Short mmCIF file of C-alpha atoms and ligand atoms in Angstrom, two decimals:
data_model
loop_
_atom_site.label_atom_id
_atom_site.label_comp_id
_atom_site.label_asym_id
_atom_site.label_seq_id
_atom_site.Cartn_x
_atom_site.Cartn_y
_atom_site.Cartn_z
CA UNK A 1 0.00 0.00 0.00
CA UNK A 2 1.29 3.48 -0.99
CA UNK A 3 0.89 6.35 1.41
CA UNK A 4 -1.24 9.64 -0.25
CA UNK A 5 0.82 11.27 -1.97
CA UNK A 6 0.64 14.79 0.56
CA UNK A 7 2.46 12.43 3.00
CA UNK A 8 5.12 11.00 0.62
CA UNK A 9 7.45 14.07 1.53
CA UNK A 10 11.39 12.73 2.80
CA UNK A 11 11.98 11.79 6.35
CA UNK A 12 15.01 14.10 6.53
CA UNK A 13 16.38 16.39 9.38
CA UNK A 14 15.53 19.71 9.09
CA UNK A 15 18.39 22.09 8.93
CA UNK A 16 17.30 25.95 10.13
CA UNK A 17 18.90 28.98 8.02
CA UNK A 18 21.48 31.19 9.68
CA UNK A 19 19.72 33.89 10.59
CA UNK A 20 20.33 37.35 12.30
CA UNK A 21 16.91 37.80 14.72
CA UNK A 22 16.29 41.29 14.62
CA UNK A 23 12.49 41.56 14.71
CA UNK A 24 9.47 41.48 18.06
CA UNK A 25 11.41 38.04 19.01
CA UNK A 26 12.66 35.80 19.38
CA UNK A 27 15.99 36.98 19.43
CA UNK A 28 19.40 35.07 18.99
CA UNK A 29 19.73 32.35 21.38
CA UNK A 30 23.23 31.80 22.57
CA UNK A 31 25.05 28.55 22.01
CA UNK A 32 25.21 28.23 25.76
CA UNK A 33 21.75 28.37 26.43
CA UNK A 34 21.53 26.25 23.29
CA UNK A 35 23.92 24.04 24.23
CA UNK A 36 21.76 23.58 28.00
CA UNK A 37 18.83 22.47 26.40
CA UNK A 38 20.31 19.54 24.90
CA UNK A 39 21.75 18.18 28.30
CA UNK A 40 20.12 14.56 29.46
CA UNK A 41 16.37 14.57 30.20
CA UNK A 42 15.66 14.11 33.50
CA UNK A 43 12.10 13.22 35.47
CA UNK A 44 10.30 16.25 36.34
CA UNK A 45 10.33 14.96 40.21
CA UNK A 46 13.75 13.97 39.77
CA UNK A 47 15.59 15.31 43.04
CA UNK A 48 18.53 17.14 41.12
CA UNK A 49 15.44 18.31 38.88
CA UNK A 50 13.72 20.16 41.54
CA UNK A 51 16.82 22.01 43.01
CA UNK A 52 17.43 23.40 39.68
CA UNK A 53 13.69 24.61 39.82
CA UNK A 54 14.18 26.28 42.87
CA UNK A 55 17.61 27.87 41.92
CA UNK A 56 15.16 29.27 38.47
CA UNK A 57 12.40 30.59 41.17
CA UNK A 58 15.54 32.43 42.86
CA UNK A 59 16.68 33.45 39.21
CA UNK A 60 13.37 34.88 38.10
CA UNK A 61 12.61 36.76 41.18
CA UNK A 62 15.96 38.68 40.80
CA UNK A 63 15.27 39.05 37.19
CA UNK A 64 11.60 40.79 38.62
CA UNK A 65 12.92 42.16 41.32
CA UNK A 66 10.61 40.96 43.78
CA UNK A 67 10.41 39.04 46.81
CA UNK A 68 7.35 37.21 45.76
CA UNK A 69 6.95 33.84 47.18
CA UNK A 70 5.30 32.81 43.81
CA UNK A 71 7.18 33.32 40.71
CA UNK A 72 7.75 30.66 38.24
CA UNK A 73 7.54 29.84 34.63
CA UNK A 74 4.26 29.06 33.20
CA UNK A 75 5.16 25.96 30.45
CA UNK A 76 3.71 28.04 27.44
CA UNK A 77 4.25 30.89 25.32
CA UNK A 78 3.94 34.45 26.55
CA UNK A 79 0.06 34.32 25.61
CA UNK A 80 0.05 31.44 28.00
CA UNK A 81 1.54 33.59 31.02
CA UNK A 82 -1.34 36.35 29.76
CA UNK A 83 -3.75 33.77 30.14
CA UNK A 84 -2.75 32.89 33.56
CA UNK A 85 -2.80 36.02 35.05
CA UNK A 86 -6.35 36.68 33.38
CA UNK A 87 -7.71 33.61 34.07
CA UNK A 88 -6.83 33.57 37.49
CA UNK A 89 -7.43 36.94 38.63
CA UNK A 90 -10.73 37.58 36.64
CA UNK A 91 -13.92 35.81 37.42
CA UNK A 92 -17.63 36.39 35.48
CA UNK A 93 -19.03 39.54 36.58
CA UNK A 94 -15.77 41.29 37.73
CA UNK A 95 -15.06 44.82 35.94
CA UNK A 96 -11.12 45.33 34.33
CA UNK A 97 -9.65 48.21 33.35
CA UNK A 98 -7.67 47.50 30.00
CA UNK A 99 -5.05 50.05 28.42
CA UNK A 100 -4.98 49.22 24.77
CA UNK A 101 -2.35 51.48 22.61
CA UNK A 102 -1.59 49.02 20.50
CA UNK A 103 -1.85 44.64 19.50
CA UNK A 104 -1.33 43.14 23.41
CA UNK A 105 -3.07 46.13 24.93
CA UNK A 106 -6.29 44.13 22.23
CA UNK A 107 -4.99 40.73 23.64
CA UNK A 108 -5.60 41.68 27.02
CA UNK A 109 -9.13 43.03 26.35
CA UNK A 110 -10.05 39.92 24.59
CA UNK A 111 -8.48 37.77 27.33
CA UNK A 112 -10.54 39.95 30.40
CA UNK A 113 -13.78 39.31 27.86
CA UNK A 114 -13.47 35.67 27.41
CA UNK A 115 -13.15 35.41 31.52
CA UNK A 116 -16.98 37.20 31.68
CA UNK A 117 -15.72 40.63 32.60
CA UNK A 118 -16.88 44.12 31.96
CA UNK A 119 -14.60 45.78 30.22
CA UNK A 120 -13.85 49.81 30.50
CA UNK A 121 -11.27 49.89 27.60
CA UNK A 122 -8.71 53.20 27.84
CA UNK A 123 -7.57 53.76 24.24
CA UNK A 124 -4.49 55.46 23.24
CA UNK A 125 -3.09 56.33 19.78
CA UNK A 126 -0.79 53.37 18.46
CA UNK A 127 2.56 54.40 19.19
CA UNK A 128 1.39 56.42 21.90
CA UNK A 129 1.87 55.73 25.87
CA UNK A 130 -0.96 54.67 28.23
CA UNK A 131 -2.11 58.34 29.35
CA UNK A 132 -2.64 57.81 33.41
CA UNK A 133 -4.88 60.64 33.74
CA UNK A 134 -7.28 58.92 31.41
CA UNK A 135 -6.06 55.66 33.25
CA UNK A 136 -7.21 57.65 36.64
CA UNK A 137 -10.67 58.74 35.36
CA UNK A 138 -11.21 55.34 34.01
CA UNK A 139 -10.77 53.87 37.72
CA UNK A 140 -12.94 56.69 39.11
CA UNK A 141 -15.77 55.69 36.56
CA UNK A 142 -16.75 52.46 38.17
CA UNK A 143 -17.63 51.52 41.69
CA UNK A 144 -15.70 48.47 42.14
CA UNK A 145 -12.86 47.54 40.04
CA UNK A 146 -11.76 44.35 40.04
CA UNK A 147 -8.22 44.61 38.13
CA UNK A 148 -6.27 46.56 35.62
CA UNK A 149 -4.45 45.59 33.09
CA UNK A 150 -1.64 47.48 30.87
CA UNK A 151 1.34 45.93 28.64
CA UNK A 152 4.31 47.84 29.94
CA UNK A 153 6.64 47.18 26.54
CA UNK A 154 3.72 47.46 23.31
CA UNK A 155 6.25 45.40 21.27
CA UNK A 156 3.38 46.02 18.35
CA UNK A 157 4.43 49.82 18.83
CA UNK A 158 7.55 50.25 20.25
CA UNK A 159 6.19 52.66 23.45
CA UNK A 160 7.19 52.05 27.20
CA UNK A 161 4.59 52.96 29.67
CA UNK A 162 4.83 54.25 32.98
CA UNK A 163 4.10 50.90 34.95
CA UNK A 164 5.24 52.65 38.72
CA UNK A 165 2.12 55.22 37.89
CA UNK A 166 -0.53 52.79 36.62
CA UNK A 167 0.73 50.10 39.60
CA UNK A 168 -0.06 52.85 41.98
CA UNK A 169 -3.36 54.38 40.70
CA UNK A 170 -3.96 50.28 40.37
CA UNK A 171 -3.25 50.22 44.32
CA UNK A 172 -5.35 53.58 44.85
CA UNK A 173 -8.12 52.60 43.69
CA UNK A 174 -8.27 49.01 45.52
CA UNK A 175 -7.64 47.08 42.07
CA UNK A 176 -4.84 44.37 41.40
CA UNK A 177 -2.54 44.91 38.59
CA UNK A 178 -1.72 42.99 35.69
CA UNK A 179 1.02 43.85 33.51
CA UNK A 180 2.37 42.23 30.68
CA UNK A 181 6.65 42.53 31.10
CA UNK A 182 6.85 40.25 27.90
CA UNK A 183 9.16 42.62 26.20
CA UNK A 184 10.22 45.06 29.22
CA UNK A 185 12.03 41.96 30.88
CA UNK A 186 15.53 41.85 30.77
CA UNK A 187 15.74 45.17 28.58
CA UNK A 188 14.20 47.70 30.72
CA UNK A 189 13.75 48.37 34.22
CA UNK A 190 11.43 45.97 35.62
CA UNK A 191 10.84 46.51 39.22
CA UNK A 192 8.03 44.44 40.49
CA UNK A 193 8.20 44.93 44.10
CA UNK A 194 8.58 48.81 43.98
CA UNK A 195 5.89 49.40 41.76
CA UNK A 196 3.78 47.24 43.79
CA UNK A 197 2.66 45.14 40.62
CA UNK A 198 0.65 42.19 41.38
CA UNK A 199 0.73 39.81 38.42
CA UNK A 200 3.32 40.17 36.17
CA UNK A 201 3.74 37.62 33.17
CA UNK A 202 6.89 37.68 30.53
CA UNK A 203 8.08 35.54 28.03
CA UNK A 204 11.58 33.77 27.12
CA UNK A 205 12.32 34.82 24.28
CA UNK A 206 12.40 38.81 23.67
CA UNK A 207 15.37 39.85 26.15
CA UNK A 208 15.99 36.57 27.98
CA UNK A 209 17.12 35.50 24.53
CA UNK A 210 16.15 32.08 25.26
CA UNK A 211 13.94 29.95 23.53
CA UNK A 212 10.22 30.30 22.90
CA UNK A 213 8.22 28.49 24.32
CA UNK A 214 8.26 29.91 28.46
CA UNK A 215 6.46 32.41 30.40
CA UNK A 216 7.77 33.45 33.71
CA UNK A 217 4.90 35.10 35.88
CA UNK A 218 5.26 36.77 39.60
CA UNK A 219 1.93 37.06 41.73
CA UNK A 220 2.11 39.79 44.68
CA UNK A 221 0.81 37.77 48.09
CA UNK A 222 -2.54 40.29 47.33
CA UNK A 223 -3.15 38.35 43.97
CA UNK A 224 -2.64 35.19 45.39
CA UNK A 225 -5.03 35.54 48.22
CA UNK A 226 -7.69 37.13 45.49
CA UNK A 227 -6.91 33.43 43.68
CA UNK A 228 -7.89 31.93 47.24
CA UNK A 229 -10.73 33.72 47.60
CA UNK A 230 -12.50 33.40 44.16
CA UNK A 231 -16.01 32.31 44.55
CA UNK A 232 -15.86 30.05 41.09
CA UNK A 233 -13.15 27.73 40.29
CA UNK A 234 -10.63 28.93 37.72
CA UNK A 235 -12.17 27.66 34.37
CA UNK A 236 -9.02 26.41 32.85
CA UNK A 237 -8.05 22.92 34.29
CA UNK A 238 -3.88 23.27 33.62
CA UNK A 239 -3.27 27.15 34.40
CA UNK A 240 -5.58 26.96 37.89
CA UNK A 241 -2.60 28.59 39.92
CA UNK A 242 -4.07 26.38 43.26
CA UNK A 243 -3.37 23.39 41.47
CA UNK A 244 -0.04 24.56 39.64
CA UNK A 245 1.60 25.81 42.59
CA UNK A 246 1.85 21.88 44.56
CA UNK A 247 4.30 22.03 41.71
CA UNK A 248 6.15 24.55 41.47
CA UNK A 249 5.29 25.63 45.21
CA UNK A 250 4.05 23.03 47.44
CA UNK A 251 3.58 24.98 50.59
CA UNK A 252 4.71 22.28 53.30
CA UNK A 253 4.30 18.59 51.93
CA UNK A 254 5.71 16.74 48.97
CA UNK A 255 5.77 18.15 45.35
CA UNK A 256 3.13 16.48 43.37
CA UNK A 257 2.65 15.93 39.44
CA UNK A 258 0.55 18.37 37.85
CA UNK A 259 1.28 18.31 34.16
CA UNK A 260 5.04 17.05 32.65
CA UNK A 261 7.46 20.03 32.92
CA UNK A 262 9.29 20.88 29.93
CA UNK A 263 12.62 19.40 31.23
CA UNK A 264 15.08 20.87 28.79
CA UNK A 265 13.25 24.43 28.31
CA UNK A 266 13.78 24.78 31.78
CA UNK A 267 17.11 24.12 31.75
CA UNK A 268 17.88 26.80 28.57
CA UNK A 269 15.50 29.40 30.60
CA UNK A 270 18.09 28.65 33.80
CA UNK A 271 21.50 29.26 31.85
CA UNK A 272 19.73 32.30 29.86
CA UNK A 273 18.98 33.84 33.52
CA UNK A 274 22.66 32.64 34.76
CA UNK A 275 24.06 34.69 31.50
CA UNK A 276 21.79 37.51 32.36
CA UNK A 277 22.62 37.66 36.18
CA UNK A 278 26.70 37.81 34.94
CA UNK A 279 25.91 40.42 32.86
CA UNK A 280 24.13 42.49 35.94
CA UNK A 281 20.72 43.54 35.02
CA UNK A 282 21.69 47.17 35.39
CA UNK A 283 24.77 46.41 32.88
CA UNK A 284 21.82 44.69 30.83
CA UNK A 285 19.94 47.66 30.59
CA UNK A 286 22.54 50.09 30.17
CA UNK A 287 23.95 47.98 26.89
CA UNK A 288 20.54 48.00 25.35
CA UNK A 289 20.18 51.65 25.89
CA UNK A 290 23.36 52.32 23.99
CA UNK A 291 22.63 50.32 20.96
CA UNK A 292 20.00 51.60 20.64
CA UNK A 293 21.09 55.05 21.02
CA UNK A 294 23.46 54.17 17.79
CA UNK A 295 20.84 52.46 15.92
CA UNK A 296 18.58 55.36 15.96
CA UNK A 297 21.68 57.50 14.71
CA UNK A 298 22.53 55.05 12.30
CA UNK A 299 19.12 55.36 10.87
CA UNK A 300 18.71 59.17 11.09
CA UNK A 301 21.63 59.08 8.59
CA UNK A 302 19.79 57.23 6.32
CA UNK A 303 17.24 59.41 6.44
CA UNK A 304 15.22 57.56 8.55
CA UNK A 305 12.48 58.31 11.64
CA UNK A 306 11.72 56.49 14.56
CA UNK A 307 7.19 56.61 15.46
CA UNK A 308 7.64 56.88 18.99
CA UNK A 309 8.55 60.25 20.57
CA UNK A 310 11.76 59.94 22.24
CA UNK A 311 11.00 59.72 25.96
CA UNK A 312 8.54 56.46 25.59
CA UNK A 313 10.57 54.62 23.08
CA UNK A 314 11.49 51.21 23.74
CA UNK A 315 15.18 50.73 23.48
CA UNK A 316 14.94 46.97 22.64
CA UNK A 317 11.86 47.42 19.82
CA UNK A 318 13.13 50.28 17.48
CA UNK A 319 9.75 51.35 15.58
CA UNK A 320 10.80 52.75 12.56
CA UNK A 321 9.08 54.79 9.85
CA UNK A 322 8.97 53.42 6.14
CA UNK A 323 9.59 56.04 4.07
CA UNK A 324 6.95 57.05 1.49
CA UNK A 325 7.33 55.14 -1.68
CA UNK A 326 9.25 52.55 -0.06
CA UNK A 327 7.79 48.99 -0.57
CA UNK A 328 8.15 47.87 2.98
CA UNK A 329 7.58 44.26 2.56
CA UNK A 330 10.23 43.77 -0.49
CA UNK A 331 12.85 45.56 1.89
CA UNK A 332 12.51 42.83 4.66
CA UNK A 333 12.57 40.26 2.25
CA UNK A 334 15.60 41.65 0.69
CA UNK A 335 17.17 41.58 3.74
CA UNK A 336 16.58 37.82 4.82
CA UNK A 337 17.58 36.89 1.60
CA UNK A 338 20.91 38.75 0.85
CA UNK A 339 21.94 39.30 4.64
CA UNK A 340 20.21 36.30 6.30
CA UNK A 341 18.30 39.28 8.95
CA UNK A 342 15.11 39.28 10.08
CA UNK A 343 12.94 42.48 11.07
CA UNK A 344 9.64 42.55 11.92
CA UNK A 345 6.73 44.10 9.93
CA UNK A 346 3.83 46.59 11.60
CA UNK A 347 1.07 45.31 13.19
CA UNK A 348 -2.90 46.84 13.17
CA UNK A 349 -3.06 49.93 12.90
CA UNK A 350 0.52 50.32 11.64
CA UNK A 351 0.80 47.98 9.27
CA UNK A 352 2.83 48.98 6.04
CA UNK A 353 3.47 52.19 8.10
CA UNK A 354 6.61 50.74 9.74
CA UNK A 355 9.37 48.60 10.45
CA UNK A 356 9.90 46.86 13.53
CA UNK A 357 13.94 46.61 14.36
CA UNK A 358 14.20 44.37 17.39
CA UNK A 359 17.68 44.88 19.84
CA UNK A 360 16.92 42.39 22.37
CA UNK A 361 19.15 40.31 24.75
CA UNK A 362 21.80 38.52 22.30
CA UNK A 363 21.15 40.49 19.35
CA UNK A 364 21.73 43.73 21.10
CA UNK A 365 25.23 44.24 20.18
CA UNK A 366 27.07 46.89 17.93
CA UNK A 367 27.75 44.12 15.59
CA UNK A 368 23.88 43.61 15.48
CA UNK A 369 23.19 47.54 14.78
CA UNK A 370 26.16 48.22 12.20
CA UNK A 371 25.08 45.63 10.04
CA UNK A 372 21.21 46.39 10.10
CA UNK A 373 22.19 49.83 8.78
CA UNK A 374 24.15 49.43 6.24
CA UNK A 375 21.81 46.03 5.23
CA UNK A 376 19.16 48.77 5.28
CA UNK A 377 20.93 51.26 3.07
CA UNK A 378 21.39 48.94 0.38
CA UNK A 379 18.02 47.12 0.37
CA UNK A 380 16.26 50.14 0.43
CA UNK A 381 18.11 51.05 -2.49
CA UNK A 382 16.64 47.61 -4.37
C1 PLP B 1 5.58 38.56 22.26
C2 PLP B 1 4.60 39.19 23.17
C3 PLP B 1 3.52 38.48 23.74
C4 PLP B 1 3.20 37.08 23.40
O1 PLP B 1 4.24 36.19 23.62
P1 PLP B 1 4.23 34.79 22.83
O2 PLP B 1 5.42 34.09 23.41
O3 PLP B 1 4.36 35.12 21.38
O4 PLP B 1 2.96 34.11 23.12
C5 PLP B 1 2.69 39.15 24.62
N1 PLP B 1 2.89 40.45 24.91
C6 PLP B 1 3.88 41.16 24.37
C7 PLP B 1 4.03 42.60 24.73
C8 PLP B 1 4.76 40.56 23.48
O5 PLP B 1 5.76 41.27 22.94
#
């Protein structure tokens, strides 16, 4: 018997491109965090296994810069850790506060929706930062709000927003916090504990450079007692945070199966952080700062402008403007096909409109930005 012919394809290894990662993620993974993942599989309960968890828990806080008991990595993508936070924190009936100013901002809205909330939506111009008066007058609006919910790095837009503001009017107004640090994490400050954020979820593989695939969260002891108290059960089965914690955090007692950790993630995720915490997270910071500082320079001599005014631009997602006549699309194939790099297109409401030049963890480096400019000059020449 002959298999259809759609299945006849070869049963060869597949061989990735060499690429240059310079778009919304993921960025270059190095060949030591590489290299971790393809150490021996161990069992998930596996004794050795579970003191490298809690060495990642110690990792992750210091990457958030919190003390929170609870802080782990939710075995998903970044939507995953989104989904955890909303899912745990929202229940039918509840009203959330979303910021939306650009694609996640929209993600979150949808997310708050699907959990039965009401949503008061505070809109801001793509490219533009969360306004917290409008954030203020939006918590004023409603008796009792439940959460709020803002995406501190828009990677769809390249703008920062003022997460130690919104925390607080969050905190004001009796409301948890969620924030999405997907992007901010590893690139920008991040400071859990002083902004008093109470769910925070981020993902592996903007400025962690690790793989995709992983979404460290951080609840506030406030957000896990609101989890406690919930008068329904959390409607998904594998992110329920009471059942995922005799995991990752049995309080007193043995650490029981939930679902089967990704071993070797894990173990990429845990060198990534080791690389990051040898770097310093200050130093981190500092060195995406100053490439992007020359990338932006780089492009001004090319002619070219960044969307985001200057004091809420991401340093790690460089939003850049295509100028007119330029066929935006043929440039970034151009460049993945002469130069091997990758950039990322605009999203929504700024699609065609820009270019999306990502600097994060391993691919911010002056090596990185010099040859993105000069790739640029001569693509955009044909
Ligand atoms: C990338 C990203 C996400 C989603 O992460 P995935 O790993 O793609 O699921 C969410 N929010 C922001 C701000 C992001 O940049």
């Amino acid at each position: 018997m002959s298999e259809p012919r759609r299945n006849a394809g070869p049963a060869v290894s597949f061989q990735p491109p060499d690429r240059i990662l310079m778009g919304p993620g993921p960025s270059q993974v190095h060949a030591r965090v590489l290299a971790a993942t393809a150490r021996p599989t161990v069992g998930h309960l596996d004794p050795a296994f579970v003191g490298m968890m809690e060495d990642l828990k110690v990792l992750l806080r210091r990457a958030f810069r919190t003390e929170n008991d609870v802080t782990f990595p939710v075995s998903g993508p970044g939507s995953l850790g989104m989904e955890a936070c909303f899912v745990n924190l929202v229940e039918p009936g509840d009203t959330v506060v979303v910021c939306r100013n650009g694609a996640f901002g929209g993600r979150m809205k949808e997310n708050a929706e699907r959990c039965g909330a009401k949503v008061i939506l505070v809109d801001d111009a793509w490219g533009d930062p969360v306004d917290p008066a409008k954030v203020e007058k939006a918590l004023k609006s409603a008796p009792k709000i439940k959460v709020l919910a803002f995406v501190h790095a828009e990677t769809s837009t390249g703008a920062l927003a003022d997460a130690a503001t919104l925390c607080r009017l969050a905190r004001e107004h009796g409301a948890l916090s969620i924030v999405d640090a997907v992007t901010s994490l590893g690139g920008v400050p991040v400071e859990v504990d002083t902004w008093g954020a109470d769910a925070v979820y981020s993902g592996s593989q903007k400025c962690l450079s690790c793989q995709p695939g992983l979404s460290p969260v951080t609840f506030s002891a406030r957000a896990v007692e609101a989890v406690k108290k919930r008068k329904t059960p959390v409607r998904s089965w594998l992110l329920d945070l009471n059942l995922v914690l005799a995991y990752w955090s049995p309080t007193g007692g043995a650490r029981t199966y939930h679902h089967t950790a990704p071993v070797n993630a894990l173990y990429g995720l845990h060198e990534a952080l080791v690389m990051l915490m040898e770097e310093g997270l200050e130093a981190s910071w500092a060195r995406h700062r100053l490439h992007h500082e020359k990338l932006v320079a780089g492009l001004g001599r090319l002619g070219l402008s960044m969307q985001v005014a200057a004091p809420y631009r991401l340093p790690q997602l460089n939003a850049v403007r295509v100028p007119e006549g330029v066929d935006e699309a043929a440039v970034r194939r151009r460049l993945l096909e002469r130069y091997g790099i990758e950039i990322g297109a605009g999203l929504g409401a700024l699609a065609g409109k820009i270019w999306r030049i990502g600097l994060m963890g391993q691919s911010c480096t002056a090596r990185h930005v010099l040859l993105c400019v000069d790739a640029l000059a001569d693509t955009m020449r044909g």
